[in-house]
Short mmCIF file of N, CA, C and O in Angstrom, two decimals:
data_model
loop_
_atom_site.label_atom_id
_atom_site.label_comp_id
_atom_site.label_asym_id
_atom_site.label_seq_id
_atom_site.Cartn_x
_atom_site.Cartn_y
_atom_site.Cartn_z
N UNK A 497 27.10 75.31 -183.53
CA UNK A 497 28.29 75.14 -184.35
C UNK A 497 27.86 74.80 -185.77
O UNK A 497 27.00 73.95 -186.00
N UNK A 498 28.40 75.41 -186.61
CA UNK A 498 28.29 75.63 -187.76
C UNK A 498 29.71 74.86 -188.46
O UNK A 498 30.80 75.04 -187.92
N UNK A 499 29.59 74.11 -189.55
CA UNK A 499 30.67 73.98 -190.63
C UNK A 499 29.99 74.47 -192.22
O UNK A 499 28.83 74.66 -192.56
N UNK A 500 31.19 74.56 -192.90
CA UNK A 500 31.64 74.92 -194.22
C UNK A 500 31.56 73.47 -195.04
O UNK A 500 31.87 72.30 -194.78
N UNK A 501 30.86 74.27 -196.36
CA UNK A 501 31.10 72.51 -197.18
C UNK A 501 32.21 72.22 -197.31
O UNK A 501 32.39 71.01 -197.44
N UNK A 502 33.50 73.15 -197.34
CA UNK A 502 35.08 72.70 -197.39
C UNK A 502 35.44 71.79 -196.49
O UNK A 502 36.43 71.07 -196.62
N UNK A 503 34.69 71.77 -195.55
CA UNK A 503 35.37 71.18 -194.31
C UNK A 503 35.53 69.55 -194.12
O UNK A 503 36.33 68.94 -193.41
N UNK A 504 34.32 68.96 -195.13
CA UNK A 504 34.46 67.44 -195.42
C UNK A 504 35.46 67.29 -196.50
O UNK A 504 36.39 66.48 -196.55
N UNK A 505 35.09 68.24 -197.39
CA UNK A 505 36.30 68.30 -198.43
C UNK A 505 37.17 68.05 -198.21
O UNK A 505 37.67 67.12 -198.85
N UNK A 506 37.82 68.60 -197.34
CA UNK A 506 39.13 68.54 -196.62
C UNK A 506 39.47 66.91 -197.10
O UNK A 506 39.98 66.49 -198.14
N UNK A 507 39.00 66.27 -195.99
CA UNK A 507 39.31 64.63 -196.27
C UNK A 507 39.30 64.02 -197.50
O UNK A 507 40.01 63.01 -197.53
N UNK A 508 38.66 64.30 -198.68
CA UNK A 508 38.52 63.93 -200.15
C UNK A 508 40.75 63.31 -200.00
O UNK A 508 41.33 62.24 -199.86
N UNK A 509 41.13 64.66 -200.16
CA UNK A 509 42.59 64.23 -200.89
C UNK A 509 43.51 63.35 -199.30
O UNK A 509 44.64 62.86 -199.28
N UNK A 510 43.02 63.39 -198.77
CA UNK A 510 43.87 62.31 -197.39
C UNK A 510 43.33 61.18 -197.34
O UNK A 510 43.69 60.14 -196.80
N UNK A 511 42.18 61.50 -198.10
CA UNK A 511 41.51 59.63 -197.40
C UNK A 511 41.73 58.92 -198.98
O UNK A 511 41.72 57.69 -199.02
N UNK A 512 41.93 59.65 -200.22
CA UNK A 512 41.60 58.68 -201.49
C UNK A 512 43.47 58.69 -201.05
O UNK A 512 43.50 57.51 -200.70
N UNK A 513 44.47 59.03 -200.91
CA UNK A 513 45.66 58.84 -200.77
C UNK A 513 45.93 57.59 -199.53
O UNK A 513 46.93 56.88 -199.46
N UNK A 514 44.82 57.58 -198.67
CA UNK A 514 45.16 56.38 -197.43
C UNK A 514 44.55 54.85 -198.15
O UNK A 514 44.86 53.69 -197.89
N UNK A 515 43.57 55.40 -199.12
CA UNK A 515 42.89 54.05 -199.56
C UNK A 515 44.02 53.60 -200.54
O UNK A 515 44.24 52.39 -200.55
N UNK A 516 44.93 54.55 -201.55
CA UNK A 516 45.23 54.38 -201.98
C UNK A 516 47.02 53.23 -201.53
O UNK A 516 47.50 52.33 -202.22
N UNK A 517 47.49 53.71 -200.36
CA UNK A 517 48.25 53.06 -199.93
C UNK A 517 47.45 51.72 -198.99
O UNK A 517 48.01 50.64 -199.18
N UNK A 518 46.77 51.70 -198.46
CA UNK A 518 46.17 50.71 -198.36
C UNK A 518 46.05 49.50 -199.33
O UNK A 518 46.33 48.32 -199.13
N UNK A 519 45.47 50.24 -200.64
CA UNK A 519 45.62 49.37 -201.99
C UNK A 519 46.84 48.52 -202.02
O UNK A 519 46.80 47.31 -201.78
N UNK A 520 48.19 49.34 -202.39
CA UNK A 520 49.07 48.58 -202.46
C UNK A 520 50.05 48.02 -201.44
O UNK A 520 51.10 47.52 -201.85
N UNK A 521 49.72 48.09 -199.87
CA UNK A 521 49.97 46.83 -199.30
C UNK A 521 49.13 45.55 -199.63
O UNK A 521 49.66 44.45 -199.79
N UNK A 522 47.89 45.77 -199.72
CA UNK A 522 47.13 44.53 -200.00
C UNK A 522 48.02 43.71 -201.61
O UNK A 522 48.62 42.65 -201.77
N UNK A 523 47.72 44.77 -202.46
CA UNK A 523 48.57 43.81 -203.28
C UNK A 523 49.95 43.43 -203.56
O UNK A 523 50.29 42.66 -204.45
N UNK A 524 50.85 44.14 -202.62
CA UNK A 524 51.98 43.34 -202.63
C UNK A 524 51.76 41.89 -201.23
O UNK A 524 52.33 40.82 -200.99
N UNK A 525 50.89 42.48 -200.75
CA UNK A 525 50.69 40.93 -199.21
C UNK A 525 50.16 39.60 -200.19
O UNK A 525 50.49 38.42 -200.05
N UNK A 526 49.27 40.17 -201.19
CA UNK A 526 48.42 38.98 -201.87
C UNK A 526 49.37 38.40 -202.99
O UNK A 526 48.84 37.50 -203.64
N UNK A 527 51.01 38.82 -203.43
CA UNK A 527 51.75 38.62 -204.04
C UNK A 527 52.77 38.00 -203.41
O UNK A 527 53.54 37.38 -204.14
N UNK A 528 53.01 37.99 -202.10
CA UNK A 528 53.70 37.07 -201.25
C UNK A 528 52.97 35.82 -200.46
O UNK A 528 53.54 34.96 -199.78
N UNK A 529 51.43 35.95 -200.76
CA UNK A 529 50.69 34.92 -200.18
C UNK A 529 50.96 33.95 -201.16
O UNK A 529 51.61 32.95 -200.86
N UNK A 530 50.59 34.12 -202.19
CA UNK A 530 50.86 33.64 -203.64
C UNK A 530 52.08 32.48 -203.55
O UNK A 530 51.84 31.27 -203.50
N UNK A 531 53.54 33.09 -203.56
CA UNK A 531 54.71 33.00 -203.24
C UNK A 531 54.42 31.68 -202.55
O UNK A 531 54.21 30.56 -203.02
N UNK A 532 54.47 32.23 -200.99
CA UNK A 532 54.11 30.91 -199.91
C UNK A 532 53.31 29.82 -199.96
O UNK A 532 53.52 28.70 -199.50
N UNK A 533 52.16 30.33 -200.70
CA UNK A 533 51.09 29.38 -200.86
C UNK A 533 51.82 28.02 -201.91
O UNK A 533 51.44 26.85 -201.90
N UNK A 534 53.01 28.65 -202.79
CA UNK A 534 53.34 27.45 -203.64
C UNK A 534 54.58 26.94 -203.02
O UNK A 534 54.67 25.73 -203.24
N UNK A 535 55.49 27.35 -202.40
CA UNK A 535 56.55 27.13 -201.31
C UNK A 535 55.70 26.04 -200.35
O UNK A 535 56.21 24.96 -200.05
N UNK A 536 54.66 26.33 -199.99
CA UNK A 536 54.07 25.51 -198.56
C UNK A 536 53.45 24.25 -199.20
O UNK A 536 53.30 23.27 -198.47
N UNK A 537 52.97 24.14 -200.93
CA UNK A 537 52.35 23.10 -201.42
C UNK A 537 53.64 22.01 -201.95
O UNK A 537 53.42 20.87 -202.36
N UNK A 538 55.30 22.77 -201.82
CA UNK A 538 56.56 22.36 -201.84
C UNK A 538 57.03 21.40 -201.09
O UNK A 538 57.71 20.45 -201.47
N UNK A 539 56.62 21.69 -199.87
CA UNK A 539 57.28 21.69 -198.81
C UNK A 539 56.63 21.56 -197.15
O UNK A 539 57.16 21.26 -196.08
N UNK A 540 55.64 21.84 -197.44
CA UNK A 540 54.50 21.66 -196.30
C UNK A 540 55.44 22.33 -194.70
O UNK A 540 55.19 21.83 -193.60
N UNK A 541 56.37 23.35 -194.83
CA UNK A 541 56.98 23.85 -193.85
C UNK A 541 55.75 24.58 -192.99
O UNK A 541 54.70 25.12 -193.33
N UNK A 542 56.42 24.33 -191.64
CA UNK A 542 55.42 25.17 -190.82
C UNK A 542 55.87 26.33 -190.52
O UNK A 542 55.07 27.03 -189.90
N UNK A 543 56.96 26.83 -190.76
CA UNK A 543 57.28 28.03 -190.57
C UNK A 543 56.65 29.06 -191.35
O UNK A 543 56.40 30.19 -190.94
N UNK A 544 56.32 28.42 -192.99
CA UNK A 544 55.48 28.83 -194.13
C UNK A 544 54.44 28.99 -194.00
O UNK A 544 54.02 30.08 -194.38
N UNK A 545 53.34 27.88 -193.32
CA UNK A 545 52.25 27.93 -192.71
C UNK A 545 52.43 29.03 -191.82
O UNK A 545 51.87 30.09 -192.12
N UNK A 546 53.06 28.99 -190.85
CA UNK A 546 52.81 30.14 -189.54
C UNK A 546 52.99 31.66 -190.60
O UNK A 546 51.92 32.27 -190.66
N UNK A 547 54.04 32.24 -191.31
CA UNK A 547 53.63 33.07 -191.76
C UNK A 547 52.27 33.54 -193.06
O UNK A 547 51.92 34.66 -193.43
N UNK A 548 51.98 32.77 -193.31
CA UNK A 548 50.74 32.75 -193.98
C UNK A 548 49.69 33.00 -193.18
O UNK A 548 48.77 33.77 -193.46
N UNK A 549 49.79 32.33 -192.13
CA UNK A 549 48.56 32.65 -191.06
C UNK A 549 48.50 34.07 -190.68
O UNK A 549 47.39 34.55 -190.50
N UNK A 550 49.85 35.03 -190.51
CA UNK A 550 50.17 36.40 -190.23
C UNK A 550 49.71 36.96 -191.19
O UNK A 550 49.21 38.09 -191.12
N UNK A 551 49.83 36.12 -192.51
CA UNK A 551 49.70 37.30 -193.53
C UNK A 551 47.77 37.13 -193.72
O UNK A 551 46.88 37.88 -194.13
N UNK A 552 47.82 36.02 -193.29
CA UNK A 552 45.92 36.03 -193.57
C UNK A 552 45.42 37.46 -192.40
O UNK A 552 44.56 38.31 -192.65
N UNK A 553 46.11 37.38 -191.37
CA UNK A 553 44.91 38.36 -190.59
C UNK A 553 45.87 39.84 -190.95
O UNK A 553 45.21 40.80 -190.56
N UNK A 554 46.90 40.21 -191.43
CA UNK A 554 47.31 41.31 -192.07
C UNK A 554 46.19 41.56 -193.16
O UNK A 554 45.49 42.57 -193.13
N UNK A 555 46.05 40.31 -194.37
CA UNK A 555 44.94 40.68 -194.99
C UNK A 555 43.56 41.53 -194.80
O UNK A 555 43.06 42.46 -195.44
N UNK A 556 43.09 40.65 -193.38
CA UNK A 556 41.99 40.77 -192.91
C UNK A 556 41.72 42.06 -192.84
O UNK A 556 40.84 42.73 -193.38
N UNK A 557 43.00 42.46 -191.77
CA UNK A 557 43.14 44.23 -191.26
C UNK A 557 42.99 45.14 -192.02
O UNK A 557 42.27 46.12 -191.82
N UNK A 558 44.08 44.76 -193.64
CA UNK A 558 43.86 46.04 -194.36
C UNK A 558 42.33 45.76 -195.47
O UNK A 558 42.12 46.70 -196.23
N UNK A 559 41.54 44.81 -195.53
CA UNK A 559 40.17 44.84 -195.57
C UNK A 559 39.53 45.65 -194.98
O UNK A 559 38.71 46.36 -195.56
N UNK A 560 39.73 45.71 -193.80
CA UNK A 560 39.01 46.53 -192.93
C UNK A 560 39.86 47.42 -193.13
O UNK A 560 39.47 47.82 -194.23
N UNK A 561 40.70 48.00 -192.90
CA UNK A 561 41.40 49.63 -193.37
C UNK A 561 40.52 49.95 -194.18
O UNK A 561 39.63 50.66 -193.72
N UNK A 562 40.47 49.61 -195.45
CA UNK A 562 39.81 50.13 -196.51
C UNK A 562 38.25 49.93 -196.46
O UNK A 562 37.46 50.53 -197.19
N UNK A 563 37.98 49.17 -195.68
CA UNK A 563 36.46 49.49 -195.53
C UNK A 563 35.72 50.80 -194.78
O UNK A 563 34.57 51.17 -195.03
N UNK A 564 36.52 51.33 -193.93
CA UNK A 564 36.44 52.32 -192.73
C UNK A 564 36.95 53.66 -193.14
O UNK A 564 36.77 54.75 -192.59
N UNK A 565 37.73 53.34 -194.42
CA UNK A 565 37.97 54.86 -195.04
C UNK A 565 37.18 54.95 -195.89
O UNK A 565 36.73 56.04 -196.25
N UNK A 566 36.83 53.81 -196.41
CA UNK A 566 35.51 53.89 -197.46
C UNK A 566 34.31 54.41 -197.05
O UNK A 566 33.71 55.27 -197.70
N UNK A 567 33.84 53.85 -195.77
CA UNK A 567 32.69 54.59 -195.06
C UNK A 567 33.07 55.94 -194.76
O UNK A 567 32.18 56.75 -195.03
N UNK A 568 34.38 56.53 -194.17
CA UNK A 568 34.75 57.35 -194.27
C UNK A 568 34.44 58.90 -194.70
O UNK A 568 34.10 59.99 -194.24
N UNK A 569 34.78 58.24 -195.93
CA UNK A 569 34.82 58.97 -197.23
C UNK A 569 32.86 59.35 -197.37
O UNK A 569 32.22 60.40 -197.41
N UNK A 570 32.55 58.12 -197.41
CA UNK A 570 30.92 58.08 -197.79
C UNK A 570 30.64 59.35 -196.93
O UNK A 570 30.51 60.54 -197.20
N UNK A 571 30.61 58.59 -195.77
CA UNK A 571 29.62 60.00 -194.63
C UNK A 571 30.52 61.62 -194.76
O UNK A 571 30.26 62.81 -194.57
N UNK A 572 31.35 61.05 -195.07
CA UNK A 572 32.14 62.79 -195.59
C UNK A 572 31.29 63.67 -196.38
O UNK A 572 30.75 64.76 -196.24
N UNK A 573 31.38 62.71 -197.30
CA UNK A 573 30.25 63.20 -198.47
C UNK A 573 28.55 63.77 -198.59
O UNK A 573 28.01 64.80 -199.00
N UNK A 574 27.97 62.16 -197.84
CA UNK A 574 26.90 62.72 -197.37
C UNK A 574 26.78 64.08 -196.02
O UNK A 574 25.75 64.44 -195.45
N UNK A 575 27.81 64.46 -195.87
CA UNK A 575 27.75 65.67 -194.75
C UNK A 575 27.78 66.79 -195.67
O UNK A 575 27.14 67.80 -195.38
N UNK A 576 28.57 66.72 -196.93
CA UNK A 576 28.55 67.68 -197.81
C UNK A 576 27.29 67.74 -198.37
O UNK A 576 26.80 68.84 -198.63
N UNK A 577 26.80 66.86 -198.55
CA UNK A 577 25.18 67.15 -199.30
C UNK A 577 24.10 67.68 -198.28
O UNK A 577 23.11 68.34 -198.61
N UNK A 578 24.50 67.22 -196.66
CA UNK A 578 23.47 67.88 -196.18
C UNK A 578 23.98 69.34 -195.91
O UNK A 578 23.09 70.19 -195.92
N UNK A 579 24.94 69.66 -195.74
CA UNK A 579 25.53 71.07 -196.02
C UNK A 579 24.41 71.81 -196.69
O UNK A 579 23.59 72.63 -196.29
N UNK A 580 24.72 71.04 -198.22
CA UNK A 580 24.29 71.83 -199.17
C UNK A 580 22.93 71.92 -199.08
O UNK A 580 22.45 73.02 -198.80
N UNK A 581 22.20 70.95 -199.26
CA UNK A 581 20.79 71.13 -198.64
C UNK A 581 20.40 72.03 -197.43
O UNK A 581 19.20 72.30 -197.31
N UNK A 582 21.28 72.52 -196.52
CA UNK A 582 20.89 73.31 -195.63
C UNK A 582 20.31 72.52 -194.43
O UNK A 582 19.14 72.72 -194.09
N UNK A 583 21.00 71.75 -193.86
CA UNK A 583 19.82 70.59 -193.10
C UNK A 583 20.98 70.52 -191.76
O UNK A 583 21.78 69.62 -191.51
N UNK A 584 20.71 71.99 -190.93
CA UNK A 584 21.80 71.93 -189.80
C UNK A 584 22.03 70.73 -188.86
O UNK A 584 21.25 69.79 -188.78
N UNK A 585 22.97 70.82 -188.28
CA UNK A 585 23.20 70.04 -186.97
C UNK A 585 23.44 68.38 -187.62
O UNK A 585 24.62 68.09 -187.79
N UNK A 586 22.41 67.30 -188.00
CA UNK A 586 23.15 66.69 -188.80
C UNK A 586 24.26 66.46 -189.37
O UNK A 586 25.06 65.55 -189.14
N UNK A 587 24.35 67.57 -190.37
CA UNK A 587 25.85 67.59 -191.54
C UNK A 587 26.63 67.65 -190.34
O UNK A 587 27.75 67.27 -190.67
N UNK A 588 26.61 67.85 -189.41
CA UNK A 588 28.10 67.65 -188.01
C UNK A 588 28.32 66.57 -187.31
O UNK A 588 29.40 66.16 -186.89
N UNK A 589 27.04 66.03 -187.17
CA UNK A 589 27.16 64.46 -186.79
C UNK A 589 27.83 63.66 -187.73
O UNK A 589 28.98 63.27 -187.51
N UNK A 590 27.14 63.34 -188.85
CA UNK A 590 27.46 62.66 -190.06
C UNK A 590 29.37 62.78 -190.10
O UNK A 590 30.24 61.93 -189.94
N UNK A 591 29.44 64.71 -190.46
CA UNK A 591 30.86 64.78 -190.75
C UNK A 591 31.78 63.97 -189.15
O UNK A 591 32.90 63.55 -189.44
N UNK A 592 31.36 63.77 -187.65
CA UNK A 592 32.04 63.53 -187.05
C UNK A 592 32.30 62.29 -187.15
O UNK A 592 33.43 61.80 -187.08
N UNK A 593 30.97 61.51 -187.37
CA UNK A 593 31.41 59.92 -187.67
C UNK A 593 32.17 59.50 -188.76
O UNK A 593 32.81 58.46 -188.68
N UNK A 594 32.19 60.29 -189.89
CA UNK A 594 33.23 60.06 -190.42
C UNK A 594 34.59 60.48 -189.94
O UNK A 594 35.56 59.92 -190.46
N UNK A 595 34.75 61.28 -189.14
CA UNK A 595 36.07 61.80 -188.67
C UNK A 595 36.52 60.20 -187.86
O UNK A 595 37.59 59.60 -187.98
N UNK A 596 35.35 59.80 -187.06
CA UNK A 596 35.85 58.70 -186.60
C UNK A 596 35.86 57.06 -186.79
O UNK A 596 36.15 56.00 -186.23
N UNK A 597 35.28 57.66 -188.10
CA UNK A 597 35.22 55.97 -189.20
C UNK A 597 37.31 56.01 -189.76
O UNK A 597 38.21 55.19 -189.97
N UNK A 598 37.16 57.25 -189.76
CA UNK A 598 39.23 57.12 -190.79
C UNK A 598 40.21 57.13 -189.10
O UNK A 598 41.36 56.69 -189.14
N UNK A 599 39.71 57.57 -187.91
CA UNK A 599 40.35 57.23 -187.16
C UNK A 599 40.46 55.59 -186.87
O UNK A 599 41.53 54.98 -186.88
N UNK A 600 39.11 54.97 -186.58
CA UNK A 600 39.19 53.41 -187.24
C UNK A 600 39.90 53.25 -187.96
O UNK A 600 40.99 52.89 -187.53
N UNK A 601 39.79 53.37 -189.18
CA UNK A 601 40.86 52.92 -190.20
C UNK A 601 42.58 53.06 -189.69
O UNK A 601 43.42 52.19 -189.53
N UNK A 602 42.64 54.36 -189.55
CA UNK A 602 44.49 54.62 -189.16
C UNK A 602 44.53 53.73 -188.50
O UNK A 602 45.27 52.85 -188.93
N UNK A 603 43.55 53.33 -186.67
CA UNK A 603 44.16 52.66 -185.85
C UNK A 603 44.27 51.22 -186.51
O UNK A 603 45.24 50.52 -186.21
N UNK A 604 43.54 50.87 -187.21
CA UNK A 604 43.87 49.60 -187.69
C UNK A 604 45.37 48.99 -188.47
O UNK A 604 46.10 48.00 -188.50
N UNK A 605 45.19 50.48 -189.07
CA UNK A 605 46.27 50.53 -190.08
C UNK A 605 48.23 50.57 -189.25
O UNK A 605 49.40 50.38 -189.59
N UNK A 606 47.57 50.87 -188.26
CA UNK A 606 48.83 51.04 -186.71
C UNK A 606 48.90 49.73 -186.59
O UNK A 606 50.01 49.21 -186.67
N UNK A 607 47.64 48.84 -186.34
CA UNK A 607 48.00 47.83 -185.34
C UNK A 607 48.98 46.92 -186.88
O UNK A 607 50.10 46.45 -186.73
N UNK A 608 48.14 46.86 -188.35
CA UNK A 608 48.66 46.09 -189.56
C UNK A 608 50.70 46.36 -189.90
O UNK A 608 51.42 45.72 -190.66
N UNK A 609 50.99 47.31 -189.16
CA UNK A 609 51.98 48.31 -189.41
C UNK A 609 52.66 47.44 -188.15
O UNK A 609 53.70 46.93 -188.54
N UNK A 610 52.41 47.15 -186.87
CA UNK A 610 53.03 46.70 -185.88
C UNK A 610 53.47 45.33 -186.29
O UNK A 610 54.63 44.93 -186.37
N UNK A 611 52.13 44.53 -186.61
CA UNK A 611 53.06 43.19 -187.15
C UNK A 611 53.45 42.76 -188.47
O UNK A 611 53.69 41.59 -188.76
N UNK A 612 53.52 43.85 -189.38
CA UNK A 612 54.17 43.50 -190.13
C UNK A 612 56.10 44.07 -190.24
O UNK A 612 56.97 43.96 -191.11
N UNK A 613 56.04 44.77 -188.65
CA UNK A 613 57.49 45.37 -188.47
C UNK A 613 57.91 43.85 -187.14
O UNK A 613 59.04 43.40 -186.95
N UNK A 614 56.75 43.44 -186.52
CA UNK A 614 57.22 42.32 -185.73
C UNK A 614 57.94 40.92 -186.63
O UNK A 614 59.03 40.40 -186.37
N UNK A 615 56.89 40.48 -187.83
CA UNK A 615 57.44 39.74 -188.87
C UNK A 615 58.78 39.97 -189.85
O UNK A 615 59.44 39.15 -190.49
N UNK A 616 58.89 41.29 -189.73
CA UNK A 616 60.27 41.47 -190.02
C UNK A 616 61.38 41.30 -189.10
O UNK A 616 62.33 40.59 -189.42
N UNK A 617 61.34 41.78 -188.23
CA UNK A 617 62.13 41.52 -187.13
C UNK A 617 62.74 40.02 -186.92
O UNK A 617 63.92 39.66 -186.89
N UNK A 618 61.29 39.12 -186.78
CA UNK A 618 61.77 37.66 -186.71
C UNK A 618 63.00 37.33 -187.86
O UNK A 618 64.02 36.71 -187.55
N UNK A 619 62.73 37.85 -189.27
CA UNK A 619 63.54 36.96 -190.55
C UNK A 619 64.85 37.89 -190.07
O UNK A 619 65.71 37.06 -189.80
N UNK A 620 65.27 38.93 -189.89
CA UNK A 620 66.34 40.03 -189.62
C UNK A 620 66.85 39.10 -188.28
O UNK A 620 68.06 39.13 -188.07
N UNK A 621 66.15 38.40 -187.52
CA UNK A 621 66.88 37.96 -186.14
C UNK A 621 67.58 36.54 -186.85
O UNK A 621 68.65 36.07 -186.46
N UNK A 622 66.96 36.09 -187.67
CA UNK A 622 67.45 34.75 -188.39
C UNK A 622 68.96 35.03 -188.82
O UNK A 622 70.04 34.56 -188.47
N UNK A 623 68.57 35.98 -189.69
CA UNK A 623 69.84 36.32 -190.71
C UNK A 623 70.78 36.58 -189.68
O UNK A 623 71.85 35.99 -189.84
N UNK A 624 70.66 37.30 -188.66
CA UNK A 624 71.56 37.76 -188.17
C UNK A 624 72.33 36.76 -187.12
O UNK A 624 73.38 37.09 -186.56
N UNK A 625 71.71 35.59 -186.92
CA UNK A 625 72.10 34.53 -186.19
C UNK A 625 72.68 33.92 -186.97
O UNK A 625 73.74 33.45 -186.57
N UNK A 626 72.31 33.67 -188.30
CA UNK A 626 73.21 32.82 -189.54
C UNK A 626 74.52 33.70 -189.88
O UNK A 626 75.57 33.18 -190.25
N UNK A 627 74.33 35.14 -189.70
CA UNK A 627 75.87 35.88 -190.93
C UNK A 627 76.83 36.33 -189.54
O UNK A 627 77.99 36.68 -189.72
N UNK A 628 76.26 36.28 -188.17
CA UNK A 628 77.17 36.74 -187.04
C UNK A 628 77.41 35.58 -186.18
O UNK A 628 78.12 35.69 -185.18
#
């Protein structure tokens, strides 16, 4: 089996677009940590604490998101150079581990996506116990 240098290419415009949303959950999470962090030095609520603690390992996750598309991306690349160099069988390994460095990433990016729809849920169950 043979690939095309296009074929890592491919990933160039999906993975700088996943890092790129990756980016800005992190900085809107690190803009509500912010938030809490001066609410909780207010108020020392533990409800504040407990979501801070969510948002620390949300942090964590999309760290790692972006580390795994970053590698990603890397061995993408280096598959393109051994392409080009002509250096068979390799450039397919390389390109597969990257196929499964951004599958890492998505699944992570699934599990960061689950609780941050579970943490919504909780404040939506509040409200809705307070306005019904």
């Amino acid at each position: 089996m043979t690939i095309s240098i296009e074929t890592p290419a491919l990933l160039f415009s999906a993975t700088s677009l996943i890092l790129l949303a990756y980016t800005n959950r992190f900085l809107t999470i690190a803009s509500i940590v912010r938030g809490l962090k001066k609410s909780y030095d207010e108020t020392e609520s533990k409800r504040t604490a407990l979501e801070i603690k969510n948002l620390n390992l949300r942090v964590t996750l999309i760290r790692n998101m972006q580390m795994f598309g970053v590698l990603s991306l890397f061995f993408s690349v280096f598959s393109m150079t051994l392409i080009f160099f002509e250096i068979p069988m390799w450039d397919i390994y390389f390109f597969g581990f990257s196929l499964l460095l951004l599958m890492i990433s998505l699944s992570l990016s699934f599990w960061e996506i689950s609780i941050s729809a579970n943490a919504l849920r909780l404040h939506l169950s509040d409200l809705l116990k307070k306005k019904f």
